[in-house]
mmCIF file of C-alpha atoms in Angstrom:
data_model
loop_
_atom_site.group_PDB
_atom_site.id
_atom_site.type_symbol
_atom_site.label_atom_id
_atom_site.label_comp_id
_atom_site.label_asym_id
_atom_site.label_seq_id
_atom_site.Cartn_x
_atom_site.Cartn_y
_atom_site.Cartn_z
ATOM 1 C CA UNK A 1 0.000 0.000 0.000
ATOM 2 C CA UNK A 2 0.912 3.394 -0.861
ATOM 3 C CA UNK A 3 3.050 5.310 2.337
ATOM 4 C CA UNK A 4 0.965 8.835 3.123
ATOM 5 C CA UNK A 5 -2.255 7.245 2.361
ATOM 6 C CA UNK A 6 -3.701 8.405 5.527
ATOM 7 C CA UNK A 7 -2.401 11.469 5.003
ATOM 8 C CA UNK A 8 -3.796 11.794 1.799
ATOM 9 C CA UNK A 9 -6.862 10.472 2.678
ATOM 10 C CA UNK A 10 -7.472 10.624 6.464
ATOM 11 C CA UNK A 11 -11.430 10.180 6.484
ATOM 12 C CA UNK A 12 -10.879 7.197 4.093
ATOM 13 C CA UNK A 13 -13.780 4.596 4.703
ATOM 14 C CA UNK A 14 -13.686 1.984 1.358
ATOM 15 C CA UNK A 15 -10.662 0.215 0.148
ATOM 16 C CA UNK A 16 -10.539 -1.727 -2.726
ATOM 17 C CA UNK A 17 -7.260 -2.983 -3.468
ATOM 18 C CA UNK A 18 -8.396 -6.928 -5.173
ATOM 19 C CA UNK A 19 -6.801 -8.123 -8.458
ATOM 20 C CA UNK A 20 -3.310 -5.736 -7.746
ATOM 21 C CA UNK A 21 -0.568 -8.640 -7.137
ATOM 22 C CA UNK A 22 -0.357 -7.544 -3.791
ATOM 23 C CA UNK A 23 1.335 -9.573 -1.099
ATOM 24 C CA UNK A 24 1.657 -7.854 1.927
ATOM 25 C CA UNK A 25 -0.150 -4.591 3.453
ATOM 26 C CA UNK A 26 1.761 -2.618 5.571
ATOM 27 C CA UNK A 27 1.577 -0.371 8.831
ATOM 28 C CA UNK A 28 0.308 2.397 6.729
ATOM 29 C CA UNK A 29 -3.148 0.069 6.897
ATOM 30 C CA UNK A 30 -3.458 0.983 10.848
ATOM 31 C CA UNK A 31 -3.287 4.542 10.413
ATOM 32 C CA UNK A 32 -6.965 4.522 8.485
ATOM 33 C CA UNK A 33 -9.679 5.206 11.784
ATOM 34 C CA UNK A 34 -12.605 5.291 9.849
ATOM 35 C CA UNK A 35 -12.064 2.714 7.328
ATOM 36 C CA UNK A 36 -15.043 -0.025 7.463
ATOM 37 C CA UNK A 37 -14.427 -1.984 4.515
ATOM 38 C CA UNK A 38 -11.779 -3.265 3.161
ATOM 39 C CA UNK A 39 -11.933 -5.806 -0.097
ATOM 40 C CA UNK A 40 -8.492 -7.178 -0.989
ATOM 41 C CA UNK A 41 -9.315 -9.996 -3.409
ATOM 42 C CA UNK A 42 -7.389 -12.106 -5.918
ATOM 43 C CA UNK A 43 -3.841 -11.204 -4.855
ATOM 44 C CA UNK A 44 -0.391 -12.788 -3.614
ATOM 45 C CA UNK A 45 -1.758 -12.553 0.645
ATOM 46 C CA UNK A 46 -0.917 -15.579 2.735
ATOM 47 C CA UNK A 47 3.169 -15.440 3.560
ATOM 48 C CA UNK A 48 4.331 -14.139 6.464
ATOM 49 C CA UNK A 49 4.104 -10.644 7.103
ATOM 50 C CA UNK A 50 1.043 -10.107 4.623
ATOM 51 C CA UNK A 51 -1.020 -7.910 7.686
ATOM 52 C CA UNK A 52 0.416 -5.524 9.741
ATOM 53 C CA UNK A 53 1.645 -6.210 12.709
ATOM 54 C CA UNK A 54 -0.812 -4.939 15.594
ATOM 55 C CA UNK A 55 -3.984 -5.003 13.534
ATOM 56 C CA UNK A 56 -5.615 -6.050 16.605
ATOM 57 C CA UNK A 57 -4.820 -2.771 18.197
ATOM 58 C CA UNK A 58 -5.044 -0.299 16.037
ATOM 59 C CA UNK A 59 -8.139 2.294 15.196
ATOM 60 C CA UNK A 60 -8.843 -0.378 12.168
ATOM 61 C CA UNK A 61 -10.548 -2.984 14.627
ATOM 62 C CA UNK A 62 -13.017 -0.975 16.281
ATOM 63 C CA UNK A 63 -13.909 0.320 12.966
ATOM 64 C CA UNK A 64 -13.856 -2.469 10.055
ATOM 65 C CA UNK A 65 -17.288 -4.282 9.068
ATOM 66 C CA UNK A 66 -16.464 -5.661 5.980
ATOM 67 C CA UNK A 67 -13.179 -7.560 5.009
ATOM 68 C CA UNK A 68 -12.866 -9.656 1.892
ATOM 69 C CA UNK A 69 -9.511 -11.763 1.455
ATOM 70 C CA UNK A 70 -10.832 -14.447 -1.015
ATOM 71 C CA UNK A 71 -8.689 -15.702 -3.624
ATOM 72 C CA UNK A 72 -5.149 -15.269 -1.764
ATOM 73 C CA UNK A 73 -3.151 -17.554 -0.357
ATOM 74 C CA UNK A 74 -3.887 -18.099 3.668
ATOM 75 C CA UNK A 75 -3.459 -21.520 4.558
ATOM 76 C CA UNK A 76 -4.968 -20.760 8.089
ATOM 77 C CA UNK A 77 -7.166 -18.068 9.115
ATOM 78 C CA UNK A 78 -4.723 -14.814 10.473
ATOM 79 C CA UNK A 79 -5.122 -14.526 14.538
ATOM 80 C CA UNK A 80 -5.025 -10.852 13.756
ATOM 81 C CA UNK A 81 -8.467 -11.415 12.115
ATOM 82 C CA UNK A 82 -9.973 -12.914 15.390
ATOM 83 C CA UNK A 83 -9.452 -9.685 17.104
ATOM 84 C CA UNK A 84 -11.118 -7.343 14.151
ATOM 85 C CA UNK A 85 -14.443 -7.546 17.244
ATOM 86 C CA UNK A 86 -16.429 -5.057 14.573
ATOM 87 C CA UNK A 87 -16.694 -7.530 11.754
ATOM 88 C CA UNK A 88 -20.047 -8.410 10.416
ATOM 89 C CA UNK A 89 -18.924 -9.584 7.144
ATOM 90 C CA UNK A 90 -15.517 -12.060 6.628
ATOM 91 C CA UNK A 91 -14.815 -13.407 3.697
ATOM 92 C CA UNK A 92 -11.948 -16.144 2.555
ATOM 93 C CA UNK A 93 -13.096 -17.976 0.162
ATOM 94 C CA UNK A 94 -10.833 -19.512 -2.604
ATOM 95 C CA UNK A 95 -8.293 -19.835 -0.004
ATOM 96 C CA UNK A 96 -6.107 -23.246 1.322
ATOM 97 C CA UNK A 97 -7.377 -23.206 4.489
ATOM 98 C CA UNK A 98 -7.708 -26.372 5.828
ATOM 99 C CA UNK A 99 -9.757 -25.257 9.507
ATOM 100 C CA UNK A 100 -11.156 -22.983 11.349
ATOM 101 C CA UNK A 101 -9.976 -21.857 14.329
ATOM 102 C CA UNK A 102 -11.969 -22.375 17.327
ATOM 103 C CA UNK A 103 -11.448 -18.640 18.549
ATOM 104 C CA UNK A 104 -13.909 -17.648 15.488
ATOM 105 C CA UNK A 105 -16.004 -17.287 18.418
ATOM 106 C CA UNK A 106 -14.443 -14.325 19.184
ATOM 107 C CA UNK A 107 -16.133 -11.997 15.869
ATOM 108 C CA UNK A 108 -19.263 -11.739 18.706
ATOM 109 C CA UNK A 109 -20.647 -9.235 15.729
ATOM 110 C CA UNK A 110 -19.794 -11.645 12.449
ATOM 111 C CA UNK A 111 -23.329 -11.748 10.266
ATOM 112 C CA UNK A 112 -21.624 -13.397 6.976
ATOM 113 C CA UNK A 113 -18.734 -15.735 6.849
ATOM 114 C CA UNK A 114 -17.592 -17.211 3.342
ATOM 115 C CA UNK A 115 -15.366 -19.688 3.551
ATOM 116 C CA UNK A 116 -16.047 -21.638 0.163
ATOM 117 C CA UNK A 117 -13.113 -22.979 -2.004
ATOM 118 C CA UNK A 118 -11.046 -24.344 0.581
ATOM 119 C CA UNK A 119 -9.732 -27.529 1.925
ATOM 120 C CA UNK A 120 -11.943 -27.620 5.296
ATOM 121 C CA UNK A 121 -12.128 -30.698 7.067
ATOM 122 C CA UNK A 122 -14.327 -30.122 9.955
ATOM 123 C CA UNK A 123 -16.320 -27.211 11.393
ATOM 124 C CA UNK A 124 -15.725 -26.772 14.989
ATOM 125 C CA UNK A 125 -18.405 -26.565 17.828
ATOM 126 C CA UNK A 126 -17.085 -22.914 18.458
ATOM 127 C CA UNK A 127 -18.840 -21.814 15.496
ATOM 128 C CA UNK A 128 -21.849 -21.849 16.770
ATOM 129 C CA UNK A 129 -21.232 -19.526 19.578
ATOM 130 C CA UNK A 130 -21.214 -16.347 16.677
ATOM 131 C CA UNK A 131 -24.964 -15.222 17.895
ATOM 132 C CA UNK A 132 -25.389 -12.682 14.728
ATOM 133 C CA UNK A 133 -24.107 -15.253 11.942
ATOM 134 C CA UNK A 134 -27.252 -15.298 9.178
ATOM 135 C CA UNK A 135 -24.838 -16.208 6.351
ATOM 136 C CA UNK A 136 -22.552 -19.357 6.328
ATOM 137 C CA UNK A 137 -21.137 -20.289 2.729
ATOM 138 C CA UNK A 138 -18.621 -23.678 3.272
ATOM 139 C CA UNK A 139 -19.119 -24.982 0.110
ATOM 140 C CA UNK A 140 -16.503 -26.918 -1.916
ATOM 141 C CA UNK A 141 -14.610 -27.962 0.922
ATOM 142 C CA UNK A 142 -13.738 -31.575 2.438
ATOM 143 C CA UNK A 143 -16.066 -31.722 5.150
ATOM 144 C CA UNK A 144 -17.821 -34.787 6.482
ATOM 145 C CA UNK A 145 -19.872 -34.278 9.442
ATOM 146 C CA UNK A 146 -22.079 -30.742 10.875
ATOM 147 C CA UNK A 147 -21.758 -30.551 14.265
ATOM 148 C CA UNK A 148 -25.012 -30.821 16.379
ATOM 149 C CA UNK A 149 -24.038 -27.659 17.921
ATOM 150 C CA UNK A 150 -24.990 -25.556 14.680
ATOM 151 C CA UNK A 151 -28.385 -25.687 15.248
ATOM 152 C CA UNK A 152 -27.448 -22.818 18.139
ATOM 153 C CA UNK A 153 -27.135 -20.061 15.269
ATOM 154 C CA UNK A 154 -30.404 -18.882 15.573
ATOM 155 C CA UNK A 155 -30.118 -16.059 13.429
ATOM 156 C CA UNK A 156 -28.763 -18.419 10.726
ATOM 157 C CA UNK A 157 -31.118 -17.744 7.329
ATOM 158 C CA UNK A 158 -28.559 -19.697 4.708
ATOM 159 C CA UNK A 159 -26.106 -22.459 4.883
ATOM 160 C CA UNK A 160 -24.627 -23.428 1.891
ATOM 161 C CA UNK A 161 -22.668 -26.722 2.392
ATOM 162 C CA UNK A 162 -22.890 -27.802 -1.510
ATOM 163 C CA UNK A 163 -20.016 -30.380 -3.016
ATOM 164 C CA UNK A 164 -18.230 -31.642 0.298
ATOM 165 C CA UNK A 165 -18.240 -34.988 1.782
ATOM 166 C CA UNK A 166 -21.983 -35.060 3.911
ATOM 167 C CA UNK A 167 -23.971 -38.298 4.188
ATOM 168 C CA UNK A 168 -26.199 -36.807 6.628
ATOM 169 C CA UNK A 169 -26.893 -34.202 8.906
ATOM 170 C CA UNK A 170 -27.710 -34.019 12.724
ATOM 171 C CA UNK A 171 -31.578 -34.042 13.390
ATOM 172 C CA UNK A 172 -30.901 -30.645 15.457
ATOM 173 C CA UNK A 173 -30.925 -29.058 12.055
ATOM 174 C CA UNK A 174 -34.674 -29.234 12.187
ATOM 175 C CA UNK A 175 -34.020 -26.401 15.281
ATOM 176 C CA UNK A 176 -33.162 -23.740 13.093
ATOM 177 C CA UNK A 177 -35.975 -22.480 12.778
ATOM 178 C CA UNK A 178 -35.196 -18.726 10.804
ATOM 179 C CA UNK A 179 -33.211 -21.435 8.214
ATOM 180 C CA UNK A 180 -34.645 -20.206 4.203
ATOM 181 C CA UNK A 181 -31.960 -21.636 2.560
ATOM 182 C CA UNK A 182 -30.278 -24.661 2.822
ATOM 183 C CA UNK A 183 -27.771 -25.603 -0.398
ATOM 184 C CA UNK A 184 -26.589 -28.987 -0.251
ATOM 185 C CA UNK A 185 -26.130 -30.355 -3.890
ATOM 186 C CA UNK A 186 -22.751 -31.980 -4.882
ATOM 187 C CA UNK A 187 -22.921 -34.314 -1.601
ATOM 188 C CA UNK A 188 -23.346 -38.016 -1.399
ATOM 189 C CA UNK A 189 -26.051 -37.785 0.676
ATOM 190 C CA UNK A 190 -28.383 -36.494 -2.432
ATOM 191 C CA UNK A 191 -26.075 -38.373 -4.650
ATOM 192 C CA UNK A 192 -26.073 -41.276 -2.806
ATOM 193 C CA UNK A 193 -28.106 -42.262 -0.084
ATOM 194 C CA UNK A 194 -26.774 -44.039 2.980
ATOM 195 C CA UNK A 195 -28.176 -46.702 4.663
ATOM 196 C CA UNK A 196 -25.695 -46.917 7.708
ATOM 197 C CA UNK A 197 -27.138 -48.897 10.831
ATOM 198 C CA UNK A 198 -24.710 -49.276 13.736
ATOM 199 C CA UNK A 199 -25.132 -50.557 17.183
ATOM 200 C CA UNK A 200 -23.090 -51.277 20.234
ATOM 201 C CA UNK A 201 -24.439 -53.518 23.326
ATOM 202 C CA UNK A 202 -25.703 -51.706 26.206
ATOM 203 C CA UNK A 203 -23.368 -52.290 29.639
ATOM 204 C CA UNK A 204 -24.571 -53.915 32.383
ATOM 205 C CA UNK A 205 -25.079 -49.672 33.711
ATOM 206 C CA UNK A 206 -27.344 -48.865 30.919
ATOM 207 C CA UNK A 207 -29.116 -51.793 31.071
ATOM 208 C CA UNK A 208 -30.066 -51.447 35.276
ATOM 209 C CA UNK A 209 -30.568 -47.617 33.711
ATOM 210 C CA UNK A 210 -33.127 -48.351 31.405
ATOM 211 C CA UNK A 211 -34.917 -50.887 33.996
ATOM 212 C CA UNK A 212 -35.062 -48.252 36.497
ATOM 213 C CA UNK A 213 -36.334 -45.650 33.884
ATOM 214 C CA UNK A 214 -38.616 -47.511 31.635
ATOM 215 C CA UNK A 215 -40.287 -49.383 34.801
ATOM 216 C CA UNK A 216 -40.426 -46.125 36.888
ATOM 217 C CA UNK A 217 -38.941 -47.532 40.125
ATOM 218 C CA UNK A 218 -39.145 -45.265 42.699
ATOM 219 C CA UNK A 219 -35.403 -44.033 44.306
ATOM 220 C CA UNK A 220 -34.288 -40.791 46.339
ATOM 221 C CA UNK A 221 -30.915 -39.700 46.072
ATOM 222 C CA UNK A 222 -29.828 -40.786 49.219
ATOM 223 C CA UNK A 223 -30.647 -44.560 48.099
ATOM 224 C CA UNK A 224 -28.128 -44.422 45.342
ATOM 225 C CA UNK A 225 -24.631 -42.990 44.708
ATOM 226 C CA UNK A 226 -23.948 -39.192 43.270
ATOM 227 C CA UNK A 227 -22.929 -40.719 40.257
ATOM 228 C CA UNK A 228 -25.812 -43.271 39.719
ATOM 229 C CA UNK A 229 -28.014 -40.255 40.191
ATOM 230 C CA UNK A 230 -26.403 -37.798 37.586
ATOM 231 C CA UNK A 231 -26.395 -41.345 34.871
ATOM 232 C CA UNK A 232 -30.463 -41.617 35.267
ATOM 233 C CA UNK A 233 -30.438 -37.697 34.202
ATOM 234 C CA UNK A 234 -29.097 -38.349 31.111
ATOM 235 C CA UNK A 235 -31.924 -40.734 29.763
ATOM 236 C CA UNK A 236 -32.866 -39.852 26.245
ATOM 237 C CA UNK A 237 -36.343 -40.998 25.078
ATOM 238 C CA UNK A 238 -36.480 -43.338 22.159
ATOM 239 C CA UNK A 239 -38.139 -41.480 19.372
ATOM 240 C CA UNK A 240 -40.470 -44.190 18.078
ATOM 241 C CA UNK A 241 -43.573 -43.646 19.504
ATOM 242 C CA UNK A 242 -44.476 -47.350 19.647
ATOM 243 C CA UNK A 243 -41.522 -47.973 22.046
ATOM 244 C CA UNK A 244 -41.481 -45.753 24.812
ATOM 245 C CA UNK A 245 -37.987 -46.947 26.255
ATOM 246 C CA UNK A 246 -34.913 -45.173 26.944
ATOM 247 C CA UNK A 247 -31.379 -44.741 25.895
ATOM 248 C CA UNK A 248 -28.197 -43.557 27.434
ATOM 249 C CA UNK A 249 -24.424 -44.349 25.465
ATOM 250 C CA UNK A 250 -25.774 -47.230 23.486
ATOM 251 C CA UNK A 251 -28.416 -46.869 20.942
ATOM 252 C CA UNK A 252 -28.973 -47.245 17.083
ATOM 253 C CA UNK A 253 -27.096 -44.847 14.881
ATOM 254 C CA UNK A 254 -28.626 -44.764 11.796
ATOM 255 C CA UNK A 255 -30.199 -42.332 9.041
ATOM 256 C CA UNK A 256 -33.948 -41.804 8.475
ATOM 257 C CA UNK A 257 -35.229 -39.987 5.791
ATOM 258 C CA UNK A 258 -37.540 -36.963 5.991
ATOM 259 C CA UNK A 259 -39.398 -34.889 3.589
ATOM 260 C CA UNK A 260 -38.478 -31.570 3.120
ATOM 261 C CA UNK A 261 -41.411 -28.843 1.362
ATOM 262 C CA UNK A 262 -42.789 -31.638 0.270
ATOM 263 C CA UNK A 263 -40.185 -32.461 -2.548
ATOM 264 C CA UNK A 264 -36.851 -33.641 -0.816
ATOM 265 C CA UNK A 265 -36.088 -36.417 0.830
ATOM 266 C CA UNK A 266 -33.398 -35.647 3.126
ATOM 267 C CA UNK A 267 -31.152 -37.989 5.682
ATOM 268 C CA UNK A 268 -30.938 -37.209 9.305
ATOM 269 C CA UNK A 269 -28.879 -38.678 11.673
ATOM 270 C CA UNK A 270 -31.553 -40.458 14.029
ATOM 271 C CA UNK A 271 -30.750 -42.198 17.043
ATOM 272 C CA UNK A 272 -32.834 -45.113 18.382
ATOM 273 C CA UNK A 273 -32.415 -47.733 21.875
ATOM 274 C CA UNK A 274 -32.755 -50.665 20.012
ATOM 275 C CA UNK A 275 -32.533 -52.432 16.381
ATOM 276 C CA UNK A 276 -35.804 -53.797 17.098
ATOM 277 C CA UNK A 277 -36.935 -50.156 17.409
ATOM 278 C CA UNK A 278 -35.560 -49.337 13.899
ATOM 279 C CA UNK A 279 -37.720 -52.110 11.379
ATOM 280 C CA UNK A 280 -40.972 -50.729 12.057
ATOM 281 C CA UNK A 281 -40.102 -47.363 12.437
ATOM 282 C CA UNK A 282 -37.323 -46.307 10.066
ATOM 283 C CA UNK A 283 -36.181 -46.141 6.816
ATOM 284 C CA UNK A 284 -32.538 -47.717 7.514
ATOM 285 C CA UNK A 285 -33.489 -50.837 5.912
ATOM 286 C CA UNK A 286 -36.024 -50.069 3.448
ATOM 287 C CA UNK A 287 -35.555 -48.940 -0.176
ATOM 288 C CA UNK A 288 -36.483 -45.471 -0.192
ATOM 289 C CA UNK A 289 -39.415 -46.248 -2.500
ATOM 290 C CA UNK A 290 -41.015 -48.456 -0.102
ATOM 291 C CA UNK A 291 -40.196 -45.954 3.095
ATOM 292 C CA UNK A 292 -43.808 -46.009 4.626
ATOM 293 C CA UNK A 293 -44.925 -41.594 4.003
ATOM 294 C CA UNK A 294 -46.354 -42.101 7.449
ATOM 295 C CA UNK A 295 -42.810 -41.999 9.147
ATOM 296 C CA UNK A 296 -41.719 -38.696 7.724
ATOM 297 C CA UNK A 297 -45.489 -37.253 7.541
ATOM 298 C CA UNK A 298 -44.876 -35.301 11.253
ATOM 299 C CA UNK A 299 -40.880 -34.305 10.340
ATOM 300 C CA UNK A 300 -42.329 -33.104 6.773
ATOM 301 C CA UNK A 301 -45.362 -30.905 8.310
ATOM 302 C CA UNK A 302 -42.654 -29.074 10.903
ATOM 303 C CA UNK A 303 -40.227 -28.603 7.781
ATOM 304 C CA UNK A 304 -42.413 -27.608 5.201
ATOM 305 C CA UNK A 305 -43.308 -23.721 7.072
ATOM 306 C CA UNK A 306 -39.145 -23.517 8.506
ATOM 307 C CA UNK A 307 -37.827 -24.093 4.771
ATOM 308 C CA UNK A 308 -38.750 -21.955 2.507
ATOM 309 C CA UNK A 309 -36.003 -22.871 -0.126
ATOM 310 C CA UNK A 310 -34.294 -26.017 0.170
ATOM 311 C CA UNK A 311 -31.307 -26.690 -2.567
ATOM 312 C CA UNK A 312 -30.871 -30.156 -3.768
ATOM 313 C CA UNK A 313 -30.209 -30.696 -7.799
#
């Protein structure tokens, strides 16, 4: 960047510097107190010493809202962005990251984050913790799994998670409920639909667990120990309304299909406390053409007024 550019321009609020070779930005940068956006695409950014040192600091990171860094060279998200607390928008797409850093948390005032065109593996919990976020692009990366904790952005209106490496989703994604558009194409679970059924043998804990819950026999917490106590609190309800048992660490993993607007059919991951629980009740060993509509009929009725736009072919 050009030295004197404060100088020159001290009220300065809109930078575009994209498509210039650039590979570094200096000190100069910090010396800008009103700038709020700054678009760098398409350059050389990514070694060492491409930001300024003490962008966290300076003027610049109580006043940028917009930064754009896509197309450069960052093979890991700069700390010095995690302190930028005014972001809303953060965008580093077409990058070789291959994470993101659990202090993303910290951008409290993030609204749209683009990280598309990368080489993402996994998205961590923290992620969800960005209260604002309405705009999450992560498509064309390597990722396999969403994180149940997503379905915490509650201000989330579009995830696009097209051509990565889903087979399903967590059933929490039915919680976000402000969700209008979901982009998922490019995934084997539309290309290819899973039918993964796994199961590990309740210990002899869950078992006495499940006794106690499912035949509701009475205890205080002075007749067992602490820890006996706390276990019993964790009982999760089977989900198949014909069963009415319980589950703690051992249950069915498997998917089950659910309608989506009507059109879709779309895996969840579904968890159930027994395989006998899963022939009646889910699609895990069914062809998807003989998948009773009665299973998904409840699922589809909740999804069909939280999605408005769903994103498949």
């Amino acid at each position: 960047l050009p030295a004197g550019l404060s100088q020159w321009f001290p009220a300065l609020e809109g930078l575009d510097v994209s498509g210039t070779g650039l590979a570094e930005m200096g000190a100069e940068l910090l010396s800008l107190p009103c700038l709020h956006t700054l678009l760098a695409k398409n350059n050389r950014l990514g070694g060492p010493g491409s930001l300024p040192k003490g962008l966290g600091q300076a003027p610049l990171a109580r006043s940028l809202r917009v930064l754009n860094l896509s197309g450069n060279r960052f093979s890991e998200v700069p700390p010095a962005l995690l302190q930028l607390r005014g972001l809303r928008s953060l965008s580093l797409g077409g990058n070789r990251l291959h994470g993101i850093p659990p202090d993303i948390q910290e951008l409290q005032s993030l609204e749209f984050l683009y990280l598309g065109g990368n080489f993402i593996t996994a998205i961590p919990p923290e992620l969800a913790k960005l209260p604002s976020l309405r705009y999450l692009v992560l498509c064309d990366n390597k990722i396999q799994s969403i994180p149940p904790q997503l379905a915490q952005l509650h201000s989330l209106r579009s995830l696009s998670l097209h051509n990565n490496l889903l087979t399903y989703l967590p059933r929490e994604i039915l919680n976000l409920v402000h969700l209008e558009e979901l982009s998922l194409r490019g995934n084997p679970l539309v290309v290819r639909f899973v039918r993964d059924l796994t199961y590990n043998p309740p210990s002899l804990q869950e078992l006495a667990g499940r006794t106690v819950k499912t035949r509701n026999v009475p205890y205080t917490p002075s007749d067992l120990p602490d820890s006996l106590v706390r276990y019993l609190s964790l009982a999760s309800n089977c989900p198949n309304p014909k069963c009415g048992g319980v589950y703690f660490d051992s249950c069915v993993r498997q998917i089950k299909f659910v309608d989506f607007c009507g059109k879709y059919r779309l895996p969840l991951m579904h968890y159930l406390c027994s395989p006998e629980c899963s022939s009646p009740y889910s699609s895990a060993s069914q062809s998807s053409t003989s998948q009773s509509e009665s299973d998904s009929e409840d699922e589809a009725s909740v999804a069909a007024h939280r999605m408005q736009k769903v994103l498949l072919g």
